[in-house]
PDB file of C-alpha atoms (C1' of nucleotides) in Angstrom:
ATOM      1  CA  UNK A 405     -11.491  14.535  -7.511  1.00  0.00           C
ATOM      2  CA  UNK A 406      -8.190  15.346  -9.124  1.00  0.00           C
ATOM      3  CA  UNK A 407      -6.463  12.373 -10.694  1.00  0.00           C
ATOM      4  CA  UNK A 408      -2.753  12.613 -11.257  1.00  0.00           C
ATOM      5  CA  UNK A 409      -1.370  11.260 -14.521  1.00  0.00           C
ATOM      6  CA  UNK A 410       2.146  11.038 -13.159  1.00  0.00           C
ATOM      7  CA  UNK A 411       3.487   7.500 -13.233  1.00  0.00           C
ATOM      8  CA  UNK A 412       5.865   6.125 -10.639  1.00  0.00           C
ATOM      9  CA  UNK A 413       9.609   5.949 -11.360  1.00  0.00           C
ATOM     10  CA  UNK A 414      11.066   2.445 -11.412  1.00  0.00           C
ATOM     11  CA  UNK A 415      13.112   3.368  -8.342  1.00  0.00           C
ATOM     12  CA  UNK A 416       9.936   3.659  -6.263  1.00  0.00           C
ATOM     13  CA  UNK A 417       9.294  -0.067  -6.555  1.00  0.00           C
ATOM     14  CA  UNK A 418      12.890  -0.950  -5.680  1.00  0.00           C
ATOM     15  CA  UNK A 419      12.160  -0.023  -2.081  1.00  0.00           C
ATOM     16  CA  UNK A 420      11.157  -2.488   0.601  1.00  0.00           C
ATOM     17  CA  UNK A 421       7.551  -3.677   0.313  1.00  0.00           C
ATOM     18  CA  UNK A 422       6.641  -2.171   3.694  1.00  0.00           C
ATOM     19  CA  UNK A 423       7.632   1.269   2.402  1.00  0.00           C
ATOM     20  CA  UNK A 424       5.928   0.785  -0.954  1.00  0.00           C
ATOM     21  CA  UNK A 425       2.766  -0.512   0.747  1.00  0.00           C
ATOM     22  CA  UNK A 426       2.491   2.639   2.832  1.00  0.00           C
ATOM     23  CA  UNK A 427       3.544   5.155   0.188  1.00  0.00           C
ATOM     24  CA  UNK A 428       1.248   3.756  -2.463  1.00  0.00           C
ATOM     25  CA  UNK A 429      -1.879   4.620  -0.462  1.00  0.00           C
ATOM     26  CA  UNK A 430      -3.810   7.277  -2.361  1.00  0.00           C
ATOM     27  CA  UNK A 431      -2.241   6.289  -5.696  1.00  0.00           C
ATOM     28  CA  UNK A 432      -4.455   5.314  -8.621  1.00  0.00           C
ATOM     29  CA  UNK A 433      -4.873   1.996 -10.377  1.00  0.00           C
ATOM     30  CA  UNK A 434      -5.799   2.425 -14.041  1.00  0.00           C
ATOM     31  CA  UNK A 435      -7.370  -0.479 -15.898  1.00  0.00           C
ATOM     32  CA  UNK A 436      -8.320  -0.159 -19.561  1.00  0.00           C
ATOM     33  CA  UNK A 437     -11.055  -2.581 -20.530  1.00  0.00           C
ATOM     34  CA  UNK A 438     -12.626  -2.590 -23.993  1.00  0.00           C
ATOM     35  CA  UNK A 439     -11.427   0.979 -24.488  1.00  0.00           C
ATOM     36  CA  UNK A 440     -12.990   2.132 -21.233  1.00  0.00           C
ATOM     37  CA  UNK A 441     -10.789   3.323 -18.421  1.00  0.00           C
ATOM     38  CA  UNK A 442     -11.517   2.157 -14.902  1.00  0.00           C
ATOM     39  CA  UNK A 443      -9.742   4.008 -12.110  1.00  0.00           C
ATOM     40  CA  UNK A 444      -9.574   3.280  -8.416  1.00  0.00           C
ATOM     41  CA  UNK A 445      -7.720   4.931  -5.573  1.00  0.00           C
ATOM     42  CA  UNK A 446      -5.684   2.548  -3.420  1.00  0.00           C
ATOM     43  CA  UNK A 447      -6.959   2.749   0.168  1.00  0.00           C
ATOM     44  CA  UNK A 448      -5.679  -0.487   1.723  1.00  0.00           C
ATOM     45  CA  UNK A 449      -2.543  -2.595   1.232  1.00  0.00           C
ATOM     46  CA  UNK A 450      -0.511  -5.324   2.897  1.00  0.00           C
ATOM     47  CA  UNK A 451       3.225  -5.964   2.649  1.00  0.00           C
ATOM     48  CA  UNK A 452       4.729  -9.413   2.195  1.00  0.00           C
ATOM     49  CA  UNK A 453       8.441  -9.511   2.898  1.00  0.00           C
ATOM     50  CA  UNK A 454      11.571 -11.598   2.684  1.00  0.00           C
ATOM     51  CA  UNK A 455      11.658 -14.195   5.448  1.00  0.00           C
ATOM     52  CA  UNK A 456       7.941 -13.714   6.027  1.00  0.00           C
ATOM     53  CA  UNK A 457       6.265 -17.071   6.442  1.00  0.00           C
ATOM     54  CA  UNK A 458       2.988 -15.746   5.050  1.00  0.00           C
ATOM     55  CA  UNK A 459       4.675 -14.648   1.835  1.00  0.00           C
ATOM     56  CA  UNK A 460       4.186 -16.845  -1.229  1.00  0.00           C
ATOM     57  CA  UNK A 461       7.902 -16.565  -1.957  1.00  0.00           C
ATOM     58  CA  UNK A 462       8.878 -17.892   1.483  1.00  0.00           C
ATOM     59  CA  UNK A 463       9.476 -21.392   0.148  1.00  0.00           C
ATOM     60  CA  UNK A 464      11.437 -20.251  -2.841  1.00  0.00           C
ATOM     61  CA  UNK A 465      10.850 -19.467  -6.470  1.00  0.00           C
ATOM     62  CA  UNK A 466       8.150 -21.353  -8.368  1.00  0.00           C
ATOM     63  CA  UNK A 467       6.483 -20.698 -11.742  1.00  0.00           C
ATOM     64  CA  UNK A 468       3.558 -19.102  -9.947  1.00  0.00           C
ATOM     65  CA  UNK A 469       5.474 -16.617  -7.815  1.00  0.00           C
ATOM     66  CA  UNK A 470       8.301 -15.954 -10.295  1.00  0.00           C
ATOM     67  CA  UNK A 471       7.124 -12.343 -10.755  1.00  0.00           C
ATOM     68  CA  UNK A 472       7.917 -11.575  -7.135  1.00  0.00           C
ATOM     69  CA  UNK A 473      11.540 -12.471  -7.772  1.00  0.00           C
ATOM     70  CA  UNK A 474      11.775 -10.083 -10.698  1.00  0.00           C
ATOM     71  CA  UNK A 475      12.129  -6.325 -10.778  1.00  0.00           C
ATOM     72  CA  UNK A 476       9.655  -4.302  -8.693  1.00  0.00           C
ATOM     73  CA  UNK A 477       6.687  -2.632 -10.354  1.00  0.00           C
ATOM     74  CA  UNK A 478       5.170  -5.694 -12.013  1.00  0.00           C
ATOM     75  CA  UNK A 479       1.742  -7.133 -11.295  1.00  0.00           C
ATOM     76  CA  UNK A 480       1.527 -10.450  -9.479  1.00  0.00           C
ATOM     77  CA  UNK A 481      -1.994 -11.823  -9.747  1.00  0.00           C
ATOM     78  CA  UNK A 482      -2.810 -15.253  -8.378  1.00  0.00           C
ATOM     79  CA  UNK A 483      -5.912 -17.349  -8.025  1.00  0.00           C
ATOM     80  CA  UNK A 484      -6.994 -18.620  -4.625  1.00  0.00           C
ATOM     81  CA  UNK A 485      -9.816 -20.437  -2.860  1.00  0.00           C
ATOM     82  CA  UNK A 486     -10.886 -21.835  -6.195  1.00  0.00           C
ATOM     83  CA  UNK A 487     -12.701 -18.644  -7.109  1.00  0.00           C
ATOM     84  CA  UNK A 488     -10.879 -15.448  -6.217  1.00  0.00           C
ATOM     85  CA  UNK A 489      -7.977 -13.516  -7.643  1.00  0.00           C
ATOM     86  CA  UNK A 490      -5.663 -11.253  -5.649  1.00  0.00           C
ATOM     87  CA  UNK A 491      -3.778  -8.306  -7.115  1.00  0.00           C
ATOM     88  CA  UNK A 492      -0.234  -7.703  -5.891  1.00  0.00           C
ATOM     89  CA  UNK A 493       2.570  -5.389  -6.907  1.00  0.00           C
ATOM     90  CA  UNK A 494       6.080  -6.791  -6.852  1.00  0.00           C
ATOM     91  CA  UNK A 495       8.443  -4.578  -4.875  1.00  0.00           C
ATOM     92  CA  UNK A 496      12.144  -4.421  -4.095  1.00  0.00           C
ATOM     93  CA  UNK A 497      15.267  -5.190  -6.113  1.00  0.00           C
ATOM     94  CA  UNK A 498      15.382  -7.954  -8.659  1.00  0.00           C
ATOM     95  CA  UNK A 499      16.019 -11.235  -6.863  1.00  0.00           C
ATOM     96  CA  UNK A 500      14.506 -10.017  -3.585  1.00  0.00           C
ATOM     97  CA  UNK A 501      11.005 -11.438  -3.480  1.00  0.00           C
ATOM     98  CA  UNK A 502       8.643  -8.985  -1.856  1.00  0.00           C
ATOM     99  CA  UNK A 503       5.189  -7.821  -2.833  1.00  0.00           C
ATOM    100  CA  UNK A 504       2.377  -5.499  -1.848  1.00  0.00           C
ATOM    101  CA  UNK A 505      -1.137  -6.913  -1.833  1.00  0.00           C
ATOM    102  CA  UNK A 506      -3.745  -4.343  -2.872  1.00  0.00           C
ATOM    103  CA  UNK A 507      -6.679  -5.161  -0.593  1.00  0.00           C
ATOM    104  CA  UNK A 508      -9.087  -2.347  -1.413  1.00  0.00           C
ATOM    105  CA  UNK A 509      -9.577   0.579  -3.773  1.00  0.00           C
ATOM    106  CA  UNK A 510     -12.068   3.429  -3.946  1.00  0.00           C
ATOM    107  CA  UNK A 511     -13.815   3.529  -7.349  1.00  0.00           C
ATOM    108  CA  UNK A 512     -13.053   6.836  -9.049  1.00  0.00           C
ATOM    109  CA  UNK A 513     -13.894   6.351 -12.727  1.00  0.00           C
ATOM    110  CA  UNK A 514     -15.792   3.727 -14.669  1.00  0.00           C
ATOM    111  CA  UNK A 515     -17.999   2.878 -11.712  1.00  0.00           C
ATOM    112  CA  UNK A 516     -20.803   1.725 -14.018  1.00  0.00           C
ATOM    113  CA  UNK A 517     -18.510  -0.846 -15.604  1.00  0.00           C
ATOM    114  CA  UNK A 518     -17.350  -2.019 -12.191  1.00  0.00           C
ATOM    115  CA  UNK A 519     -20.981  -2.457 -11.124  1.00  0.00           C
ATOM    116  CA  UNK A 520     -21.677  -4.536 -14.209  1.00  0.00           C
ATOM    117  CA  UNK A 521     -18.781  -6.840 -13.324  1.00  0.00           C
ATOM    118  CA  UNK A 522     -19.941  -7.323  -9.728  1.00  0.00           C
ATOM    119  CA  UNK A 523     -23.162  -8.928  -8.430  1.00  0.00           C
ATOM    120  CA  UNK A 524     -26.262  -6.774  -8.875  1.00  0.00           C
ATOM    121  CA  UNK A 525     -27.728  -4.815  -5.994  1.00  0.00           C
ATOM    122  CA  UNK A 526     -24.623  -4.362  -3.856  1.00  0.00           C
ATOM    123  CA  UNK A 527     -23.621  -1.018  -2.367  1.00  0.00           C
ATOM    124  CA  UNK A 528     -20.989   1.029  -4.166  1.00  0.00           C
ATOM    125  CA  UNK A 529     -18.610   0.676  -1.267  1.00  0.00           C
ATOM    126  CA  UNK A 530     -18.870  -3.092  -1.598  1.00  0.00           C
ATOM    127  CA  UNK A 531     -17.671  -2.994  -5.189  1.00  0.00           C
ATOM    128  CA  UNK A 532     -13.978  -3.019  -4.350  1.00  0.00           C
ATOM    129  CA  UNK A 533     -13.500  -3.362  -0.575  1.00  0.00           C
ATOM    130  CA  UNK A 534     -11.635  -6.663  -0.653  1.00  0.00           C
ATOM    131  CA  UNK A 535      -8.853  -8.301  -2.689  1.00  0.00           C
ATOM    132  CA  UNK A 536     -11.176 -10.664  -4.551  1.00  0.00           C
ATOM    133  CA  UNK A 537     -13.785  -7.980  -5.050  1.00  0.00           C
ATOM    134  CA  UNK A 538     -11.492  -5.420  -6.629  1.00  0.00           C
ATOM    135  CA  UNK A 539     -10.101  -8.023  -9.027  1.00  0.00           C
ATOM    136  CA  UNK A 540     -13.647  -8.836 -10.089  1.00  0.00           C
ATOM    137  CA  UNK A 541     -14.568  -5.148 -10.465  1.00  0.00           C
ATOM    138  CA  UNK A 542     -11.474  -4.452 -12.576  1.00  0.00           C
ATOM    139  CA  UNK A 543     -11.656  -7.768 -14.411  1.00  0.00           C
ATOM    140  CA  UNK A 544      -8.184  -8.785 -13.256  1.00  0.00           C
ATOM    141  CA  UNK A 545      -7.243 -12.423 -13.743  1.00  0.00           C
ATOM    142  CA  UNK A 546      -4.096 -14.437 -14.241  1.00  0.00           C
ATOM    143  CA  UNK A 547      -4.044 -13.039 -17.784  1.00  0.00           C
ATOM    144  CA  UNK A 548      -3.015  -9.743 -16.209  1.00  0.00           C
ATOM    145  CA  UNK A 549      -0.142 -11.346 -14.294  1.00  0.00           C
ATOM    146  CA  UNK A 550       3.394 -10.014 -14.858  1.00  0.00           C
ATOM    147  CA  UNK A 551       2.352  -6.702 -16.424  1.00  0.00           C
ATOM    148  CA  UNK A 552       4.721  -3.755 -16.096  1.00  0.00           C
ATOM    149  CA  UNK A 553       2.652  -1.316 -14.039  1.00  0.00           C
ATOM    150  CA  UNK A 554       4.900   1.577 -15.000  1.00  0.00           C
ATOM    151  CA  UNK A 555       4.980   1.141 -18.769  1.00  0.00           C
ATOM    152  CA  UNK A 556       1.749  -0.669 -19.617  1.00  0.00           C
ATOM    153  CA  UNK A 557      -1.254   1.151 -21.098  1.00  0.00           C
ATOM    154  CA  UNK A 558      -3.664  -1.608 -20.088  1.00  0.00           C
ATOM    155  CA  UNK A 559      -2.934  -1.745 -16.386  1.00  0.00           C
ATOM    156  CA  UNK A 560      -0.805   0.867 -14.675  1.00  0.00           C
ATOM    157  CA  UNK A 561      -0.412   3.050 -11.613  1.00  0.00           C
ATOM    158  CA  UNK A 562      -0.223   6.807 -11.187  1.00  0.00           C
ATOM    159  CA  UNK A 563       0.858   8.772  -8.171  1.00  0.00           C
ATOM    160  CA  UNK A 564      -1.506  10.344  -5.657  1.00  0.00           C
ATOM    161  CA  UNK A 565      -2.333  13.987  -6.337  1.00  0.00           C
ATOM    162  CA  UNK A 566      -1.254  14.657  -2.767  1.00  0.00           C
ATOM    163  CA  UNK A 567       0.591  12.259  -0.428  1.00  0.00           C
ATOM    164  CA  UNK A 568      -1.582  10.913   2.382  1.00  0.00           C
ATOM    165  CA  UNK A 569      -0.525  12.580   5.670  1.00  0.00           C
ATOM    166  CA  UNK A 570       1.010  10.115   8.111  1.00  0.00           C
ATOM    167  CA  UNK A 571      -1.716  10.744  10.693  1.00  0.00           C
ATOM    168  CA  UNK A 572      -4.347   9.616   8.171  1.00  0.00           C
ATOM    169  CA  UNK A 573      -2.684   6.241   7.665  1.00  0.00           C
ATOM    170  CA  UNK A 574      -3.807   3.354   9.841  1.00  0.00           C
ATOM    171  CA  UNK A 575      -1.592   0.346  10.571  1.00  0.00           C
ATOM    172  CA  UNK A 576      -2.635  -3.124  11.702  1.00  0.00           C
ATOM    173  CA  UNK A 577      -1.729  -6.750  11.440  1.00  0.00           C
ATOM    174  CA  UNK A 578      -2.666  -8.550   8.252  1.00  0.00           C
ATOM    175  CA  UNK A 579      -5.955 -10.225   7.489  1.00  0.00           C
ATOM    176  CA  UNK A 580      -6.743 -13.768   6.516  1.00  0.00           C
ATOM    177  CA  UNK A 581      -3.394 -15.370   7.162  1.00  0.00           C
ATOM    178  CA  UNK A 582      -2.616 -18.075   9.698  1.00  0.00           C
ATOM    179  CA  UNK A 583       1.148 -17.652  10.078  1.00  0.00           C
ATOM    180  CA  UNK A 584       3.393 -14.668  10.873  1.00  0.00           C
ATOM    181  CA  UNK A 585       0.374 -12.849  12.239  1.00  0.00           C
ATOM    182  CA  UNK A 586       2.414 -10.572  14.474  1.00  0.00           C
ATOM    183  CA  UNK A 587       3.688  -8.234  11.769  1.00  0.00           C
ATOM    184  CA  UNK A 588       1.888  -4.856  11.532  1.00  0.00           C
ATOM    185  CA  UNK A 589       2.175  -4.756   7.761  1.00  0.00           C
ATOM    186  CA  UNK A 590      -1.339  -3.792   6.775  1.00  0.00           C
ATOM    187  CA  UNK A 591      -1.787  -0.125   5.846  1.00  0.00           C
ATOM    188  CA  UNK A 592      -5.016   1.737   5.128  1.00  0.00           C
ATOM    189  CA  UNK A 593      -6.469   5.225   4.860  1.00  0.00           C
ATOM    190  CA  UNK A 594      -8.305   5.959   8.093  1.00  0.00           C
ATOM    191  CA  UNK A 595     -12.048   6.555   7.960  1.00  0.00           C
ATOM    192  CA  UNK A 596     -12.265   5.646   4.297  1.00  0.00           C
ATOM    193  CA  UNK A 597     -15.530   3.855   3.498  1.00  0.00           C
ATOM    194  CA  UNK A 598     -13.868   1.611   0.955  1.00  0.00           C
ATOM    195  CA  UNK A 599     -11.413  -0.062   3.325  1.00  0.00           C
ATOM    196  CA  UNK A 600     -12.311  -3.724   3.829  1.00  0.00           C
ATOM    197  CA  UNK A 601     -13.582  -4.631   7.239  1.00  0.00           C
ATOM    198  CA  UNK A 602     -10.902  -6.211   9.334  1.00  0.00           C
ATOM    199  CA  UNK A 603      -9.727  -7.130  12.729  1.00  0.00           C
ATOM    200  CA  UNK A 604      -8.580  -4.564  15.319  1.00  0.00           C
ATOM    201  CA  UNK A 605      -5.151  -3.012  15.099  1.00  0.00           C
ATOM    202  CA  UNK A 606      -3.706  -5.214  17.838  1.00  0.00           C
ATOM    203  CA  UNK A 607      -4.124  -8.988  17.723  1.00  0.00           C
ATOM    204  CA  UNK A 608      -6.309 -10.116  20.617  1.00  0.00           C
ATOM    205  CA  UNK A 609      -3.905 -12.907  21.430  1.00  0.00           C
ATOM    206  CA  UNK A 610      -1.089 -14.703  19.676  1.00  0.00           C
ATOM    207  CA  UNK A 611      -2.437 -17.649  17.750  1.00  0.00           C
ATOM    208  CA  UNK A 612      -0.297 -20.634  16.927  1.00  0.00           C
ATOM    209  CA  UNK A 613      -0.212 -21.611  13.273  1.00  0.00           C
ATOM    210  CA  UNK A 614      -3.815 -22.635  12.944  1.00  0.00           C
ATOM    211  CA  UNK A 615      -4.969 -25.256  10.494  1.00  0.00           C
ATOM    212  CA  UNK A 616      -8.430 -25.251   9.132  1.00  0.00           C
ATOM    213  CA  UNK A 617     -10.391 -28.319  10.157  1.00  0.00           C
TER     214      UNK A 617
ATOM    215  C1'  DT B 381       0.191 -38.723 -10.264  1.00  0.00           C
ATOM    216  C1'  DG B 382      -2.400 -37.801  -6.064  1.00  0.00           C
ATOM    217  C1'  DT B 383      -3.676 -34.999  -2.234  1.00  0.00           C
ATOM    218  C1'  DG B 384      -4.587 -31.145   0.670  1.00  0.00           C
ATOM    219  C1'  DC B 385      -4.891 -26.445   1.374  1.00  0.00           C
ATOM    220  C1'  DG B 386      -5.379 -21.387   0.671  1.00  0.00           C
ATOM    221  C1'  DA B 387      -3.151 -13.438   1.332  1.00  0.00           C
ATOM    222  C1'  DT B 388     -11.729 -14.866   0.113  1.00  0.00           C
ATOM    223  C1'  DC B 389     -16.505 -13.978  -0.397  1.00  0.00           C
ATOM    224  C1'  DC B 390     -21.181 -14.379   0.617  1.00  0.00           C
ATOM    225  C1'  DA B 391     -25.461 -16.639   2.063  1.00  0.00           C
ATOM    226  C1'  DC B 392     -27.491 -17.996   5.903  1.00  0.00           C
ATOM    227  C1'  DT B 393     -28.434 -18.165  10.953  1.00  0.00           C
TER     228       DT B 393
ATOM    229  C1'  DG C1138     -20.738 -15.358  13.631  1.00  0.00           C
ATOM    230  C1'  DT C1139     -20.322 -19.563  10.797  1.00  0.00           C
ATOM    231  C1'  DG C1140     -19.576 -22.587   7.110  1.00  0.00           C
ATOM    232  C1'  DG C1141     -19.722 -23.902   2.169  1.00  0.00           C
ATOM    233  C1'  DA C1142     -18.099 -23.080  -2.417  1.00  0.00           C
ATOM    234  C1'  DT C1143     -14.349 -24.532  -5.647  1.00  0.00           C
ATOM    235  C1'  DC C1144      -9.759 -25.250  -8.230  1.00  0.00           C
ATOM    236  C1'  DG C1145      -4.785 -24.047  -9.107  1.00  0.00           C
ATOM    237  C1'  DC C1146      -0.634 -24.923  -7.032  1.00  0.00           C
ATOM    238  C1'  DA C1147       2.952 -26.989  -4.178  1.00  0.00           C
ATOM    239  C1'  DC C1148       4.654 -30.856  -2.422  1.00  0.00           C
ATOM    240  C1'  DA C1149       4.852 -35.763  -1.144  1.00  0.00           C
ATOM    241  C1'  DC C1150       5.169 -40.114  -2.939  1.00  0.00           C
TER     242       DC C1150
END
DNA sequence: TGTGCGATCCACT
DNA sequence: GTGGATCGCACAC
């Protein structure tokens, strides 16, 4: 597989998160760990927008989500459920808090290292087919929060060798959220084994803001 | 300072 | 398909 070494221009991340989420499919995430380079192809994303109740920035700026309010192109990594990290990319103009959640990548390089970071005995396609899983496989934690994904040599993105044709991109509602479920802001590469399993493309029925237990 | 919940994962049924 | 694990963060008091 051909891996492009072309980084994104800053202007790319000044676009709306829904555009960035779609256009970043097929791009590569590079993670340098102990001198070894781990590379994964982005195959699934979700957009979190201004005025979106499911977005962490919906309630305003806090120390945790401050990166989302900054210039696009920076990593926003947060810890959730007491045990998982999620890797986001801040998008849009400075002051406009939007982000793209990277939900799944396809391991391209450094697969052995990724295996060593994940539980033993799992299938290769289970290494990175979920937000928490890919953070574990790439050893991404809050230490990697607020990194410039354009300039950094430790964690950065490069463009897809070829753009993904529009008819190869699937769209659905987002996964794992309990509010603003109607927005079709999840994007993925169709028929890619590394896409996380999810719900169908159309919500079965509108669900009122559901509270767990 | 205390309390409740969450953009998940995985073992178990 | 279901439920438990587990802790940082936001928000109420």
